[in-house]
Amino acid sequence: MAHQHNHGHNHEPTNYNRAFIISVALNSGFVIIEAIYGLVANSLALLADAGHNLSDVLGLLLAWGASLLSRRRPTLRRTYGLRRSSILAALLNAILLLFASGAIAWEAIRRFAEPSSVSGGTIIGVAAVGIVINTVSALMFLSGRERDLNIRGAFLHLIADAAVSLGAVLAGIAIVTTGWLWFDPVVSLIIVAVIVVGTWQLFQESLNLVTDAVPAGIEPLAVRTYLAELPGVASVHDLHIWAMSTTETALTAHLVILTGYPGDAFLMQVNRELHDHFGIEHTTIQIETGDPSYPCPLAQENVV
């Protein structure tokens, strides 16, 4: 049996401490301002957006905490460290936002039956500040959105918040010009739709990673074909691809090579190509010779 691990690439998640600190501070302050003015203006749109922004602050804190935990060193008991905490944070973040959406929708529907007077001018002023704060915060996570599910979640939610604040501005303008109070709960329902659409993919991807599904950006059949077509490989079995964290992917596989162990250079090349072509950083390859006297118990495809 031969095992080879690829340590030639940097696995460490990018440090976004500064971005998290600034975003949490800005959004926490804005939540307080928005909630106060939402109560003063009697605006469900502002209160709903304040609740959504509060859930985003909690989500940012979750993501930040997970990014710190994922850099903890492995121990004898936790051999992968706490890398998976980043996946759990993304899942909790998505669940939190979906629950917040339900609460906002319920209150919006109630407001249709019991409309209340709303200060359109206050909505416009406060929501305009929200556009600036959320856009600035989102731009700090722009560069990492493609590499880390947590960072992408933070980026998408902040961009959605900016769009929602823009919607609140438009609702305020409509209320000032027409006096139609139903614009306020309508915008609240639009907020819900934006949150759900933006959150659903995050929920699905994080749930898939928690249950050890192959990460979305990797085609397992392509990986199997690559391994099967390597020089000297007669067959491939017990292939597993899963996420160690929101930024790292691992692979294990058994390769049957009738001529025996092909050497370290072969394994190093496989590691490098799996990384370069599929983004898989942590690989463990077991070499077998196919001796019928010692069959591999994991050779059957339905055996795990």
Coordinates of C-alpha atoms in Angstrom, one line a residue:
M1 CA 0.0 0.0 0.0
A2 CA 1.3 3.4 -0.8
H3 CA -0.1 6.7 0.4
Q4 CA 0.9 10.1 -1.0
H5 CA -0.2 13.5 0.3
N6 CA 0.2 16.7 -1.6
H7 CA 1.7 19.4 0.6
G8 CA 3.1 21.5 -2.3
H9 CA 0.2 24.0 -2.2
N10 CA -1.0 26.5 0.3
H11 CA -4.2 25.2 2.0
E12 CA -4.6 28.0 4.5
P13 CA -7.8 30.0 4.1
T14 CA -7.3 33.7 3.4
N15 CA -7.4 35.9 6.4
Y16 CA -10.4 38.2 6.2
N17 CA -10.2 39.5 9.8
R18 CA -10.1 43.2 8.8
A19 CA -13.0 42.8 6.4
F20 CA -15.1 41.0 9.0
I21 CA -14.3 43.6 11.7
I22 CA -15.2 46.5 9.5
S23 CA -18.3 44.9 8.1
V24 CA -19.6 43.8 11.5
A25 CA -19.0 47.2 13.0
L26 CA -20.7 49.1 10.1
N27 CA -23.7 46.7 9.9
S28 CA -24.2 46.6 13.7
G29 CA -24.3 50.4 13.9
F30 CA -26.7 50.5 10.9
V31 CA -29.0 47.9 12.4
I32 CA -29.5 50.1 15.5
I33 CA -30.1 53.2 13.4
E34 CA -32.5 51.4 11.0
A35 CA -34.5 49.9 13.9
I36 CA -34.9 53.2 15.6
Y37 CA -36.0 55.1 12.5
G38 CA -38.2 52.1 11.5
L39 CA -40.1 52.5 14.8
V40 CA -40.2 56.3 14.5
A41 CA -41.4 56.1 10.8
N42 CA -43.7 53.1 11.5
S43 CA -42.1 51.4 8.5
L44 CA -42.2 47.6 8.2
A45 CA -39.8 47.9 5.3
L46 CA -37.1 49.5 7.5
L47 CA -37.8 47.1 10.5
A48 CA -37.8 44.1 8.2
D49 CA -34.5 45.3 6.7
A50 CA -33.1 45.9 10.2
G51 CA -34.0 42.4 11.1
H52 CA -32.4 41.0 8.0
N53 CA -29.3 43.1 8.6
L54 CA -29.1 41.8 12.2
S55 CA -29.3 38.2 10.9
D56 CA -26.5 39.2 8.5
V57 CA -24.4 40.5 11.4
L58 CA -24.9 37.2 13.2
G59 CA -24.0 35.4 9.9
L60 CA -20.9 37.4 9.5
L61 CA -19.9 36.6 13.1
L62 CA -20.5 32.9 12.4
A63 CA -18.4 33.0 9.2
W64 CA -15.7 35.0 11.0
G65 CA -15.6 32.5 13.9
A66 CA -15.5 29.6 11.5
S67 CA -12.7 31.2 9.5
L68 CA -10.6 31.5 12.7
L69 CA -11.4 27.9 13.8
S70 CA -10.5 26.5 10.4
R71 CA -7.0 27.7 10.9
R72 CA -6.6 25.7 14.2
R73 CA -3.9 23.0 14.0
P74 CA -4.9 19.3 13.8
T75 CA -4.8 17.3 17.1
L76 CA -4.6 13.6 17.9
R77 CA -8.4 13.6 18.3
R78 CA -9.3 16.1 15.5
T79 CA -6.9 15.0 12.8
Y80 CA -8.3 17.5 10.3
G81 CA -8.4 20.3 12.9
L82 CA -11.7 22.3 12.9
R83 CA -11.8 22.9 9.1
R84 CA -15.4 21.7 8.8
S85 CA -16.6 24.4 11.1
S86 CA -16.6 26.7 8.0
I87 CA -19.1 24.4 6.3
L88 CA -21.4 24.3 9.4
A89 CA -21.2 28.1 9.7
A90 CA -22.4 28.4 6.1
L91 CA -25.3 26.1 6.7
L92 CA -26.3 27.8 10.0
N93 CA -26.1 31.2 8.2
A94 CA -28.5 30.0 5.4
I95 CA -30.9 28.5 8.0
L96 CA -30.9 31.8 10.0
L97 CA -31.7 33.8 6.9
L98 CA -34.5 31.5 5.8
F99 CA -36.1 31.8 9.3
A100 CA -35.8 35.6 9.2
S101 CA -37.4 35.6 5.8
G102 CA -40.4 33.7 7.1
A103 CA -40.9 36.2 10.0
I104 CA -40.7 39.2 7.6
A105 CA -43.2 37.7 5.2
W106 CA -45.6 36.9 8.0
E107 CA -45.5 40.5 9.3
A108 CA -45.8 41.9 5.7
I109 CA -49.0 39.9 5.1
R110 CA -50.4 41.1 8.4
R111 CA -49.7 44.7 7.3
F112 CA -51.8 44.3 4.2
A113 CA -54.8 43.6 6.4
E114 CA -53.9 46.4 8.9
P115 CA -52.1 49.2 6.9
S116 CA -50.3 51.8 9.0
S117 CA -49.1 55.3 8.2
V118 CA -45.5 55.4 7.1
S119 CA -43.0 58.3 6.8
G120 CA -41.7 57.9 3.2
G121 CA -39.0 60.6 3.7
T122 CA -37.4 58.7 6.6
I123 CA -37.4 55.4 4.7
I124 CA -35.6 57.1 1.8
G125 CA -32.9 58.7 4.0
V126 CA -32.1 55.6 6.2
A127 CA -32.2 53.1 3.3
A128 CA -29.9 55.3 1.2
V129 CA -27.3 55.0 4.0
G130 CA -27.8 51.2 3.9
I131 CA -27.0 51.1 0.2
V132 CA -23.6 52.7 0.9
I133 CA -22.7 50.6 4.0
N134 CA -23.7 47.3 2.4
T135 CA -21.9 48.1 -0.9
V136 CA -18.7 49.0 0.9
S137 CA -18.9 45.9 3.1
A138 CA -19.6 43.6 0.1
L139 CA -16.6 45.0 -1.9
M140 CA -14.3 43.8 0.9
F141 CA -15.3 40.2 0.2
L142 CA -15.2 40.6 -3.6
S143 CA -11.9 38.9 -4.2
G144 CA -12.6 35.7 -2.1
R145 CA -16.2 35.0 -3.3
E146 CA -15.1 32.3 -5.8
R147 CA -12.8 30.4 -3.5
D148 CA -14.7 30.2 -0.2
L149 CA -18.4 29.3 0.4
N150 CA -18.4 31.4 3.6
I151 CA -16.9 34.4 1.9
R152 CA -19.3 34.0 -1.0
G153 CA -22.2 33.8 1.4
A154 CA -21.1 37.0 3.1
F155 CA -20.6 38.8 -0.3
L156 CA -24.0 37.7 -1.7
H157 CA -25.9 38.7 1.4
L158 CA -24.3 42.1 1.6
I159 CA -25.0 42.7 -2.1
A160 CA -28.6 41.5 -1.6
D161 CA -28.8 44.0 1.4
A162 CA -27.7 46.8 -0.9
A163 CA -30.4 45.8 -3.4
V164 CA -33.0 45.6 -0.7
S165 CA -32.1 49.0 0.6
L166 CA -32.4 50.3 -2.9
G167 CA -35.9 48.8 -3.0
A168 CA -36.8 50.5 0.3
V169 CA -35.7 53.9 -1.2
L170 CA -38.0 53.3 -4.2
A171 CA -40.8 52.3 -1.8
G172 CA -40.3 55.6 0.1
I173 CA -40.4 57.6 -3.1
A174 CA -43.6 55.8 -4.1
I175 CA -45.2 56.5 -0.7
V176 CA -44.2 60.2 -0.8
T177 CA -45.5 60.7 -4.3
T178 CA -48.7 58.5 -4.2
G179 CA -49.6 58.1 -0.5
W180 CA -50.2 54.4 -1.1
L181 CA -49.3 52.7 2.2
W182 CA -49.4 49.2 0.7
F183 CA -46.0 49.9 -1.0
D184 CA -44.3 49.3 2.4
P185 CA -45.4 45.6 2.8
V186 CA -45.0 45.0 -0.9
V187 CA -41.3 46.0 -0.6
S188 CA -41.0 43.8 2.5
L189 CA -42.2 40.8 0.4
I190 CA -39.7 41.7 -2.3
I191 CA -37.0 41.7 0.4
V192 CA -38.1 38.2 1.4
A193 CA -37.9 37.1 -2.2
V194 CA -34.4 38.5 -2.6
I195 CA -33.2 36.8 0.6
V196 CA -34.7 33.4 -0.2
V197 CA -33.4 33.4 -3.8
G198 CA -29.9 34.4 -2.6
T199 CA -29.9 32.1 0.3
W200 CA -31.3 28.9 -1.2
Q201 CA -28.2 28.0 -3.3
L202 CA -26.0 28.7 -0.2
F203 CA -28.3 26.4 1.8
Q204 CA -28.1 23.6 -0.8
E205 CA -24.3 23.8 -1.3
S206 CA -23.5 23.9 2.4
L207 CA -26.0 21.0 3.1
N208 CA -24.3 19.0 0.4
L209 CA -20.8 19.6 1.9
V210 CA -22.0 18.7 5.4
T211 CA -23.2 15.4 4.0
D212 CA -19.9 14.7 2.2
A213 CA -21.2 15.3 -1.3
V214 CA -18.7 16.0 -4.0
P215 CA -18.2 19.8 -4.1
A216 CA -20.2 21.5 -6.9
G217 CA -17.2 22.6 -8.9
I218 CA -15.9 19.1 -9.4
E219 CA -17.2 16.5 -11.8
P220 CA -16.6 13.1 -10.2
L221 CA -16.8 11.2 -13.5
A222 CA -14.1 13.4 -15.0
V223 CA -11.9 12.6 -12.0
R224 CA -12.5 8.9 -12.3
T225 CA -11.8 9.0 -16.0
Y226 CA -8.5 10.9 -15.4
L227 CA -7.4 8.3 -12.8
A228 CA -8.4 5.3 -15.0
E229 CA -6.5 6.6 -18.0
L230 CA -3.2 7.1 -16.1
P231 CA -0.3 4.9 -17.4
G232 CA -0.4 1.4 -16.0
V233 CA -3.7 1.8 -14.2
A234 CA -6.0 -1.3 -14.8
S235 CA -8.9 -0.1 -12.7
V236 CA -10.1 2.4 -10.1
H237 CA -12.3 1.8 -7.0
D238 CA -13.2 3.2 -3.6
L239 CA -13.0 6.7 -5.0
H240 CA -14.2 9.4 -2.6
I241 CA -14.2 13.2 -3.0
W242 CA -15.4 15.4 -0.2
A243 CA -14.9 18.9 1.3
M244 CA -12.7 19.3 4.3
S245 CA -13.8 22.9 4.6
T246 CA -15.3 25.6 2.4
T247 CA -11.9 26.0 0.7
E248 CA -10.3 22.6 0.7
T249 CA -11.2 19.3 -1.1
A250 CA -9.9 15.8 -0.3
L251 CA -9.7 12.7 -2.4
T252 CA -9.0 9.0 -1.6
A253 CA -8.8 6.3 -4.2
H254 CA -7.5 2.7 -4.8
L255 CA -5.6 2.3 -8.1
V256 CA -5.0 -1.2 -9.4
I257 CA -1.6 -1.3 -11.2
L258 CA -0.6 -4.9 -12.2
T259 CA 3.1 -4.1 -12.3
G260 CA 3.2 -2.8 -8.7
Y261 CA 4.1 0.4 -7.1
P262 CA 4.9 3.0 -9.8
G263 CA 7.2 5.2 -7.7
D264 CA 6.9 8.5 -5.9
A265 CA 7.3 10.5 -9.1
F266 CA 4.1 9.0 -10.4
L267 CA 2.2 9.9 -7.2
M268 CA 3.6 13.4 -7.2
Q269 CA 2.4 14.0 -10.7
V270 CA -1.1 12.7 -9.9
N271 CA -1.3 15.0 -6.9
R272 CA -0.2 18.0 -8.9
E273 CA -2.6 17.3 -11.8
L274 CA -5.5 16.6 -9.4
H275 CA -4.8 20.0 -7.9
D276 CA -4.3 21.9 -11.1
H277 CA -7.2 20.4 -13.1
F278 CA -9.8 19.8 -10.4
G279 CA -8.8 21.9 -7.4
I280 CA -8.3 18.9 -5.1
E281 CA -5.6 19.7 -2.6
H282 CA -5.4 16.7 -0.2
T283 CA -5.1 13.3 -1.9
T284 CA -4.5 9.8 -0.6
I285 CA -3.8 7.1 -3.2
Q286 CA -3.6 3.4 -2.4
I287 CA -1.8 1.2 -4.9
E288 CA -2.9 -2.4 -5.4
T289 CA -1.6 -5.1 -7.8
G290 CA -4.9 -7.0 -8.3
D291 CA -3.7 -10.2 -6.7
P292 CA -6.8 -12.5 -6.7
S293 CA -5.5 -14.2 -3.6
Y294 CA -5.9 -10.9 -1.7
P295 CA -9.0 -9.1 -3.1
C296 CA -9.7 -5.6 -1.9
P297 CA -12.9 -5.7 0.2
L298 CA -13.8 -2.2 -1.1
A299 CA -13.5 -3.1 -4.8
Q300 CA -17.3 -3.3 -5.2
E301 CA -18.9 0.0 -6.2
N302 CA -21.8 -0.4 -3.7
V303 CA -19.4 -0.9 -0.7
V304 CA -18.3 2.1 1.4

